Amino acid sequence: MTGEEHVYYMKQAVELAQKAQGQTSPNPLVGAIIVKDGKIIGKGYHKKAGAAHAERMALDEAGNLARGATLYVTLEPCCTVGRTGPCTEAIYKAGIRQVQVGMIDPNQDVNGKGIRELKRLAVDVVEGVSERECKELNEYWTYWIRNQLPFVLLKTASTLDGKIATYKGESKWITSVESREVVQGLRRKVDAVLVGIGTVLADNPTLTVHGETDKEHKNPLRVVVDSKLRISPRAKILKVDDRTPTMVVTTRKSTQKKRKALERKGVQVLVVPDKRGRVSLVSLLKHLGKEGIVSVLVEGGAEVNASFLKEKLTHKVYAFIAPRILGDDALGAYSNLGFGDLDQAIKLKHLKMEPVGSDILIQGYVNV
């Protein structure tokens, strides 16, 4: 089989893994395909924590045909006993001849041990097939597993002159329908969506994945940063069910009476240390990381956006820019984020730019 064919099958495994985006935390996304005589005889992907691993799903589908076949898997097979047995043992017992691995597992419990175990069992192993695509697939999880902190994405929707609302506070809708659909896709991929209380008071958003009908699919955790608990009891975001959880993050300066009222609605209330009267974002992220929240999408507003950038807590930016100009009195995307020197400016790396409807989407990494 040629190198191009190996890449072809690994990319199919990546596509399989992507089906579970936003649903596997705190586990990684993993896809697996088994090929024999040029035909796919088994495939699988990890659907959620506690469910079968991708390799085992593919092996079950292939059955006895797996003997002498090649397994393509996006992440190094596990060799530890967790909720399921070691995948390395299942691969060996199935008679797989060769395993093509996309990336090494960064989890220290595995981290090369799975590959060494397969080689010890005389299974041929090839590493680094479509490694870039496999690493990108799990960039959120890789950061979390190494740091126990969530990977933070910052999304803004602004005009050409960087405004997110008119001077009257009107912000719906600055960007196009197509851009808003892309944002819905981002929400499907993350564990939590975070806004400040200003956004809740101004826009009264639901922050759910619109049109989601699959009962197995959970909406991301909705996180509201609200130092003084100014949130209205009638806010849409406080409508909580099993698929749509909400957390309000506050400080000890808020009243216990308000906290109890929110808790009676089924809302999680998290009290964290304050930083000059505001919620400590570092403390919040540490808590989310410990709770298995692998990724957070920050959706503003201006003060929250600036704080995440100023405190160097952002890893990736999605900036949607609409062909409109609102002028000086309109609200900017970043509050009090001023630099005296160009060298101090926050720079985006590994840029991607693409048209989305009538808008332009700029993607880039910071602090990674």
Tab-separated table of C-alpha atoms in Angstrom:
chain	number	residue	atom	x	y	z
A	1	MET	CA	0.000	0.000	0.000
A	2	THR	CA	1.335	3.468	-0.888
A	3	GLY	CA	1.879	6.424	1.434
A	4	GLU	CA	-1.013	8.254	-0.261
A	5	GLU	CA	-3.342	5.366	0.519
A	6	HIS	CA	-2.288	5.380	4.179
A	7	VAL	CA	-3.034	9.124	4.360
A	8	TYR	CA	-6.392	8.566	2.644
A	9	TYR	CA	-7.541	6.032	5.229
A	10	MET	CA	-6.226	8.051	8.182
A	11	LYS	CA	-8.135	11.119	7.014
A	12	GLN	CA	-11.279	8.983	6.911
A	13	ALA	CA	-10.571	7.998	10.515
A	14	VAL	CA	-10.255	11.705	11.397
A	15	GLU	CA	-13.621	12.416	9.771
A	16	LEU	CA	-15.187	9.600	11.782
A	17	ALA	CA	-13.786	11.008	15.026
A	18	GLN	CA	-15.205	14.453	14.246
A	19	LYS	CA	-18.746	13.076	14.508
A	20	ALA	CA	-18.418	13.158	18.304
A	21	GLN	CA	-17.092	16.720	18.621
A	22	GLY	CA	-18.223	18.278	21.872
A	23	GLN	CA	-19.471	14.964	23.289
A	24	THR	CA	-16.428	12.967	24.485
A	25	SER	CA	-14.955	15.136	27.256
A	26	PRO	CA	-12.938	14.532	29.268
A	27	ASN	CA	-11.855	11.905	26.749
A	28	PRO	CA	-10.242	12.618	23.363
A	29	LEU	CA	-11.784	12.327	19.912
A	30	VAL	CA	-10.654	9.069	18.287
A	31	GLY	CA	-11.496	7.423	14.978
A	32	ALA	CA	-10.422	3.987	13.700
A	33	ILE	CA	-10.654	2.149	10.389
A	34	ILE	CA	-9.605	-1.419	9.563
A	35	VAL	CA	-8.523	-2.161	5.990
A	36	LYS	CA	-7.849	-5.506	4.311
A	37	ASP	CA	-7.088	-6.146	0.638
A	38	GLY	CA	-7.925	-2.542	-0.182
A	39	LYS	CA	-11.360	-2.647	1.460
A	40	ILE	CA	-12.658	-1.139	4.689
A	41	ILE	CA	-13.920	-3.998	6.827
A	42	GLY	CA	-14.453	-2.185	10.114
A	43	LYS	CA	-14.757	1.344	11.442
A	44	GLY	CA	-15.627	3.096	14.682
A	45	TYR	CA	-15.285	6.256	16.693
A	46	HIS	CA	-15.378	7.089	20.392
A	47	LYS	CA	-18.822	8.584	21.083
A	48	LYS	CA	-18.603	9.621	24.736
A	49	ALA	CA	-16.730	8.931	27.968
A	50	GLY	CA	-17.486	5.407	29.161
A	51	ALA	CA	-18.509	4.191	25.681
A	52	ALA	CA	-16.487	1.727	23.612
A	53	HIS	CA	-13.166	2.921	22.249
A	54	ALA	CA	-12.888	3.506	18.515
A	55	GLU	CA	-10.551	0.526	18.029
A	56	ARG	CA	-12.943	-1.882	19.727
A	57	MET	CA	-15.894	-0.680	17.644
A	58	ALA	CA	-13.878	-1.217	14.470
A	59	LEU	CA	-12.676	-4.656	15.628
A	60	ASP	CA	-16.230	-5.735	16.498
A	61	GLU	CA	-17.422	-4.731	13.040
A	62	ALA	CA	-14.548	-6.485	11.285
A	63	GLY	CA	-14.897	-9.698	13.308
A	64	ASN	CA	-12.736	-12.602	12.136
A	65	LEU	CA	-11.780	-10.676	8.987
A	66	ALA	CA	-9.494	-8.484	11.132
A	67	ARG	CA	-6.776	-11.165	11.126
A	68	GLY	CA	-3.922	-9.940	8.929
A	69	ALA	CA	-5.525	-6.508	8.374
A	70	THR	CA	-4.239	-2.949	8.945
A	71	LEU	CA	-5.732	-0.691	11.615
A	72	TYR	CA	-5.680	3.096	11.179
A	73	VAL	CA	-6.253	4.975	14.434
A	74	THR	CA	-5.967	8.730	15.014
A	75	LEU	CA	-4.538	8.377	18.550
A	76	GLU	CA	-2.125	5.860	20.044
A	77	PRO	CA	-4.088	2.841	21.389
A	78	CYS	CA	-4.373	2.656	25.169
A	79	CYS	CA	-2.534	0.015	27.168
A	80	THR	CA	-4.174	0.739	30.521
A	81	VAL	CA	-7.189	-0.784	32.247
A	82	GLY	CA	-9.849	1.888	32.672
A	83	ARG	CA	-13.582	1.627	32.096
A	84	THR	CA	-12.669	-0.713	29.243
A	85	GLY	CA	-9.735	-3.106	28.870
A	86	PRO	CA	-6.511	-2.205	27.052
A	87	CYS	CA	-6.996	-1.703	23.314
A	88	THR	CA	-3.474	-3.024	22.666
A	89	GLU	CA	-4.514	-6.455	23.940
A	90	ALA	CA	-7.703	-6.466	21.846
A	91	ILE	CA	-5.712	-5.501	18.725
A	92	TYR	CA	-3.229	-8.314	19.296
A	93	LYS	CA	-5.908	-10.935	19.973
A	94	ALA	CA	-7.796	-9.908	16.820
A	95	GLY	CA	-4.703	-10.680	14.731
A	96	ILE	CA	-4.175	-7.179	13.341
A	97	ARG	CA	-0.965	-7.232	11.302
A	98	GLN	CA	-0.127	-3.520	11.300
A	99	VAL	CA	-1.277	-0.403	13.190
A	100	GLN	CA	-0.951	3.032	11.598
A	101	VAL	CA	-1.007	5.676	14.362
A	102	GLY	CA	-1.799	9.350	13.802
A	103	MET	CA	-0.334	10.826	16.989
A	104	ILE	CA	1.229	9.783	20.286
A	105	ASP	CA	-1.102	10.028	23.286
A	106	PRO	CA	0.107	12.988	25.448
A	107	ASN	CA	-1.502	11.455	28.546
A	108	GLN	CA	1.389	10.321	30.750
A	109	ASP	CA	-0.464	7.080	31.535
A	110	VAL	CA	0.049	6.104	27.878
A	111	ASN	CA	2.503	8.424	26.060
A	112	GLY	CA	4.307	5.860	23.913
A	113	LYS	CA	3.599	2.850	26.141
A	114	GLY	CA	0.790	1.668	23.877
A	115	ILE	CA	3.098	1.612	20.867
A	116	ARG	CA	5.843	-0.161	22.814
A	117	GLU	CA	3.342	-2.763	24.004
A	118	LEU	CA	2.144	-3.430	20.439
A	119	LYS	CA	5.729	-3.840	19.270
A	120	ARG	CA	6.408	-6.201	22.174
A	121	LEU	CA	3.477	-8.278	20.937
A	122	ALA	CA	5.099	-8.345	17.453
A	123	VAL	CA	2.506	-6.033	15.870
A	124	ASP	CA	4.012	-3.750	13.220
A	125	VAL	CA	3.494	-0.052	14.103
A	126	VAL	CA	3.862	3.028	11.873
A	127	GLU	CA	3.763	6.413	13.642
A	128	GLY	CA	2.902	9.951	12.531
A	129	VAL	CA	0.486	9.252	9.673
A	130	SER	CA	-1.399	12.534	8.940
A	131	GLU	CA	-0.029	13.723	12.263
A	132	ARG	CA	-0.925	17.394	11.711
A	133	GLU	CA	-4.608	16.604	11.119
A	134	CYS	CA	-4.707	14.245	14.104
A	135	LYS	CA	-3.132	16.817	16.420
A	136	GLU	CA	-5.544	19.497	15.235
A	137	LEU	CA	-8.439	17.115	15.897
A	138	ASN	CA	-7.490	16.973	19.591
A	139	GLU	CA	-5.839	20.354	20.179
A	140	TYR	CA	-8.340	21.250	22.928
A	141	TRP	CA	-7.924	17.928	24.729
A	142	THR	CA	-4.126	17.894	24.373
A	143	TYR	CA	-3.878	21.293	26.071
A	144	TRP	CA	-6.224	20.206	28.873
A	145	ILE	CA	-4.467	16.876	29.509
A	146	ARG	CA	-1.120	18.657	29.835
A	147	ASN	CA	-2.262	21.643	31.902
A	148	GLN	CA	-5.573	20.636	33.524
A	149	LEU	CA	-6.944	23.922	32.161
A	150	PRO	CA	-9.461	24.335	29.348
A	151	PHE	CA	-8.430	25.471	25.877
A	152	VAL	CA	-9.984	28.933	25.409
A	153	LEU	CA	-11.424	30.185	22.132
A	154	LEU	CA	-12.438	33.839	21.827
A	155	LYS	CA	-15.121	34.756	19.289
A	156	THR	CA	-15.981	38.299	18.236
A	157	ALA	CA	-18.454	39.631	15.672
A	158	SER	CA	-17.608	43.201	14.761
A	159	THR	CA	-17.705	45.863	12.063
A	160	LEU	CA	-14.753	47.007	9.955
A	161	ASP	CA	-13.946	49.571	12.637
A	162	GLY	CA	-14.035	46.955	15.423
A	163	LYS	CA	-17.456	47.748	16.899
A	164	ILE	CA	-19.789	45.144	18.398
A	165	ALA	CA	-22.838	47.363	19.051
A	166	THR	CA	-24.228	50.786	18.143
A	167	TYR	CA	-24.057	53.678	20.621
A	168	LYS	CA	-27.640	52.724	21.572
A	169	GLY	CA	-26.512	49.170	22.384
A	170	GLU	CA	-28.026	47.466	19.317
A	171	SER	CA	-25.982	44.445	18.200
A	172	LYS	CA	-28.415	42.070	16.405
A	173	TRP	CA	-27.254	41.318	13.892
A	174	ILE	CA	-23.893	42.806	12.902
A	175	THR	CA	-22.697	39.740	10.996
A	176	SER	CA	-24.399	37.566	8.383
A	177	VAL	CA	-26.617	34.505	8.788
A	178	GLU	CA	-23.748	32.405	7.442
A	179	SER	CA	-21.393	33.680	10.152
A	180	ARG	CA	-23.938	32.872	12.826
A	181	GLU	CA	-24.168	29.323	11.490
A	182	VAL	CA	-20.397	28.968	11.830
A	183	VAL	CA	-20.727	30.097	15.460
A	184	GLN	CA	-23.356	27.403	16.002
A	185	GLY	CA	-20.781	24.908	14.714
A	186	LEU	CA	-18.218	26.221	17.207
A	187	ARG	CA	-20.689	25.771	20.066
A	188	ARG	CA	-21.209	22.147	19.038
A	189	LYS	CA	-17.478	21.509	19.416
A	190	VAL	CA	-16.866	22.966	22.884
A	191	ASP	CA	-17.737	21.991	26.448
A	192	ALA	CA	-18.693	25.471	27.649
A	193	VAL	CA	-19.775	28.860	26.296
A	194	LEU	CA	-18.897	31.887	28.445
A	195	VAL	CA	-20.278	35.440	28.501
A	196	GLY	CA	-20.243	38.375	30.871
A	197	ILE	CA	-23.306	39.705	32.651
A	198	GLY	CA	-23.302	42.736	30.326
A	199	THR	CA	-24.075	40.495	27.356
A	200	VAL	CA	-26.884	38.760	29.246
A	201	LEU	CA	-28.469	42.069	30.268
A	202	ALA	CA	-28.138	43.591	26.782
A	203	ASP	CA	-29.016	40.633	24.519
A	204	ASN	CA	-30.755	38.061	26.775
A	205	PRO	CA	-29.226	35.151	24.791
A	206	THR	CA	-29.985	31.434	25.161
A	207	LEU	CA	-26.434	30.330	24.154
A	208	THR	CA	-27.691	26.945	22.983
A	209	VAL	CA	-27.002	25.031	19.785
A	210	HIS	CA	-29.986	25.972	17.659
A	211	GLY	CA	-31.951	23.228	15.949
A	212	GLU	CA	-30.273	20.451	17.935
A	213	THR	CA	-32.805	17.590	18.082
A	214	ASP	CA	-30.609	14.628	19.017
A	215	LYS	CA	-31.475	13.730	22.623
A	216	GLU	CA	-27.990	12.257	23.038
A	217	HIS	CA	-26.402	15.625	22.244
A	218	LYS	CA	-25.856	17.935	25.207
A	219	ASN	CA	-25.667	21.680	24.787
A	220	PRO	CA	-22.425	23.167	26.117
A	221	LEU	CA	-22.373	24.372	29.706
A	222	ARG	CA	-23.417	28.046	29.740
A	223	VAL	CA	-21.180	30.145	31.991
A	224	VAL	CA	-22.098	33.687	33.045
A	225	VAL	CA	-19.485	35.849	34.767
A	226	ASP	CA	-21.512	38.009	37.161
A	227	SER	CA	-19.501	39.427	40.078
A	228	LYS	CA	-22.466	41.083	41.822
A	229	LEU	CA	-25.282	38.767	40.659
A	230	ARG	CA	-27.091	41.357	38.558
A	231	ILE	CA	-28.709	38.666	36.415
A	232	SER	CA	-32.481	38.896	36.049
A	233	PRO	CA	-34.499	35.900	37.304
A	234	ARG	CA	-36.317	36.037	33.941
A	235	ALA	CA	-33.159	35.690	31.830
A	236	LYS	CA	-33.500	33.048	29.097
A	237	ILE	CA	-30.184	31.531	30.104
A	238	LEU	CA	-31.678	30.474	33.453
A	239	LYS	CA	-34.025	27.978	31.783
A	240	VAL	CA	-32.141	24.815	32.715
A	241	ASP	CA	-32.757	21.173	31.808
A	242	ASP	CA	-30.707	17.962	31.693
A	243	ARG	CA	-29.292	18.843	28.278
A	244	THR	CA	-28.704	22.536	28.910
A	245	PRO	CA	-26.835	23.303	32.154
A	246	THR	CA	-25.988	26.814	33.365
A	247	MET	CA	-23.326	28.092	35.760
A	248	VAL	CA	-23.279	31.616	37.187
A	249	VAL	CA	-19.877	32.640	38.519
A	250	THR	CA	-19.776	35.295	41.214
A	251	THR	CA	-17.772	36.568	44.181
A	252	ARG	CA	-18.350	36.713	47.924
A	253	LYS	CA	-19.633	40.262	47.452
A	254	SER	CA	-22.887	38.886	46.033
A	255	THR	CA	-25.677	38.125	48.488
A	256	GLN	CA	-26.404	34.609	49.675
A	257	LYS	CA	-30.115	35.225	49.108
A	258	LYS	CA	-29.549	35.735	45.365
A	259	ARG	CA	-27.307	32.674	45.176
A	260	LYS	CA	-29.940	30.464	46.803
A	261	ALA	CA	-32.621	31.785	44.430
A	262	LEU	CA	-30.513	30.776	41.429
A	263	GLU	CA	-29.758	27.350	42.880
A	264	ARG	CA	-33.490	26.703	43.311
A	265	LYS	CA	-33.807	27.181	39.551
A	266	GLY	CA	-31.253	24.405	38.986
A	267	VAL	CA	-28.410	26.807	38.230
A	268	GLN	CA	-24.891	26.003	39.444
A	269	VAL	CA	-23.543	28.949	41.419
A	270	LEU	CA	-19.768	29.104	41.692
A	271	VAL	CA	-18.177	31.551	44.124
A	272	VAL	CA	-14.554	32.326	43.286
A	273	PRO	CA	-12.033	34.849	44.638
A	274	ASP	CA	-12.387	38.356	43.248
A	275	LYS	CA	-9.674	40.304	41.492
A	276	ARG	CA	-10.170	44.022	42.178
A	277	GLY	CA	-13.893	43.446	42.616
A	278	ARG	CA	-14.254	41.151	39.582
A	279	VAL	CA	-14.347	37.390	39.190
A	280	SER	CA	-10.868	35.871	39.016
A	281	LEU	CA	-10.836	34.285	35.556
A	282	VAL	CA	-7.792	32.175	36.456
A	283	SER	CA	-9.665	30.669	39.430
A	284	LEU	CA	-12.686	30.041	37.219
A	285	LEU	CA	-10.625	28.238	34.559
A	286	LYS	CA	-8.875	26.119	37.183
A	287	HIS	CA	-12.266	25.021	38.525
A	288	LEU	CA	-13.592	24.205	35.035
A	289	GLY	CA	-10.452	22.231	34.228
A	290	LYS	CA	-10.796	20.128	37.384
A	291	GLU	CA	-14.432	19.443	36.423
A	292	GLY	CA	-13.372	17.979	33.064
A	293	ILE	CA	-14.275	21.022	30.956
A	294	VAL	CA	-11.771	20.686	28.125
A	295	SER	CA	-12.728	23.734	26.020
A	296	VAL	CA	-14.432	27.103	26.534
A	297	LEU	CA	-15.803	29.436	23.857
A	298	VAL	CA	-15.803	33.055	25.059
A	299	GLU	CA	-18.530	35.095	23.345
A	300	GLY	CA	-18.016	38.497	24.969
A	301	GLY	CA	-18.772	41.247	25.632
A	302	ALA	CA	-16.120	43.902	25.515
A	303	GLU	CA	-14.857	43.707	29.114
A	304	VAL	CA	-14.702	39.910	29.170
A	305	ASN	CA	-12.965	39.824	25.773
A	306	ALA	CA	-10.320	42.294	26.934
A	307	SER	CA	-9.771	40.493	30.237
A	308	PHE	CA	-9.147	37.111	28.604
A	309	LEU	CA	-6.615	38.679	26.235
A	310	LYS	CA	-4.972	40.947	28.797
A	311	GLU	CA	-4.487	38.069	31.237
A	312	LYS	CA	-3.119	35.841	28.438
A	313	LEU	CA	-5.827	33.219	28.917
A	314	THR	CA	-6.868	32.992	25.247
A	315	HIS	CA	-5.473	30.365	22.871
A	316	LYS	CA	-7.388	30.853	19.636
A	317	VAL	CA	-9.359	33.772	18.176
A	318	TYR	CA	-12.278	33.658	15.744
A	319	ALA	CA	-12.923	37.219	14.516
A	320	PHE	CA	-15.932	37.697	12.232
A	321	ILE	CA	-15.732	41.072	10.485
A	322	ALA	CA	-18.779	42.554	8.753
A	323	PRO	CA	-18.552	45.179	5.941
A	324	ARG	CA	-20.098	47.924	8.100
A	325	ILE	CA	-18.813	51.024	9.890
A	326	LEU	CA	-20.474	52.320	13.073
A	327	GLY	CA	-18.173	55.161	14.134
A	328	ASP	CA	-16.525	56.430	17.303
A	329	ASP	CA	-19.467	56.361	19.729
A	330	ALA	CA	-20.265	52.679	19.089
A	331	LEU	CA	-19.107	49.962	21.491
A	332	GLY	CA	-15.721	48.415	20.702
A	333	ALA	CA	-14.971	44.697	20.868
A	334	TYR	CA	-12.332	45.128	23.590
A	335	SER	CA	-12.789	47.441	26.564
A	336	ASN	CA	-9.732	49.160	28.108
A	337	LEU	CA	-7.265	47.158	26.046
A	338	GLY	CA	-4.915	49.956	25.012
A	339	PHE	CA	-1.221	49.660	24.184
A	340	GLY	CA	1.252	52.504	23.882
A	341	ASP	CA	3.671	50.634	21.619
A	342	LEU	CA	3.002	48.514	18.543
A	343	ASP	CA	5.356	45.885	19.929
A	344	GLN	CA	2.923	45.360	22.829
A	345	ALA	CA	0.023	44.539	20.528
A	346	ILE	CA	-1.448	41.048	20.729
A	347	LYS	CA	-0.398	39.177	17.606
A	348	LEU	CA	-2.211	36.260	15.982
A	349	LYS	CA	-0.166	33.375	14.590
A	350	HIS	CA	-0.874	30.691	11.986
A	351	LEU	CA	-3.562	32.838	10.386
A	352	LYS	CA	-6.470	31.606	8.297
A	353	MET	CA	-8.765	34.032	6.462
A	354	GLU	CA	-11.915	33.107	4.576
A	355	PRO	CA	-15.133	34.709	3.372
A	356	VAL	CA	-18.293	33.699	5.270
A	357	GLY	CA	-21.410	35.091	3.630
A	358	SER	CA	-20.765	38.835	3.320
A	359	ASP	CA	-18.210	38.745	6.166
A	360	ILE	CA	-14.570	37.797	6.607
A	361	LEU	CA	-13.506	35.272	9.250
A	362	ILE	CA	-9.979	35.613	10.623
A	363	GLN	CA	-8.671	32.723	12.734
A	364	GLY	CA	-5.413	32.758	14.606
A	365	TYR	CA	-3.610	31.462	17.691
A	366	VAL	CA	-2.295	33.428	20.667
A	367	ASN	CA	-0.332	32.236	23.716
A	368	VAL	CA	0.317	28.773	22.237
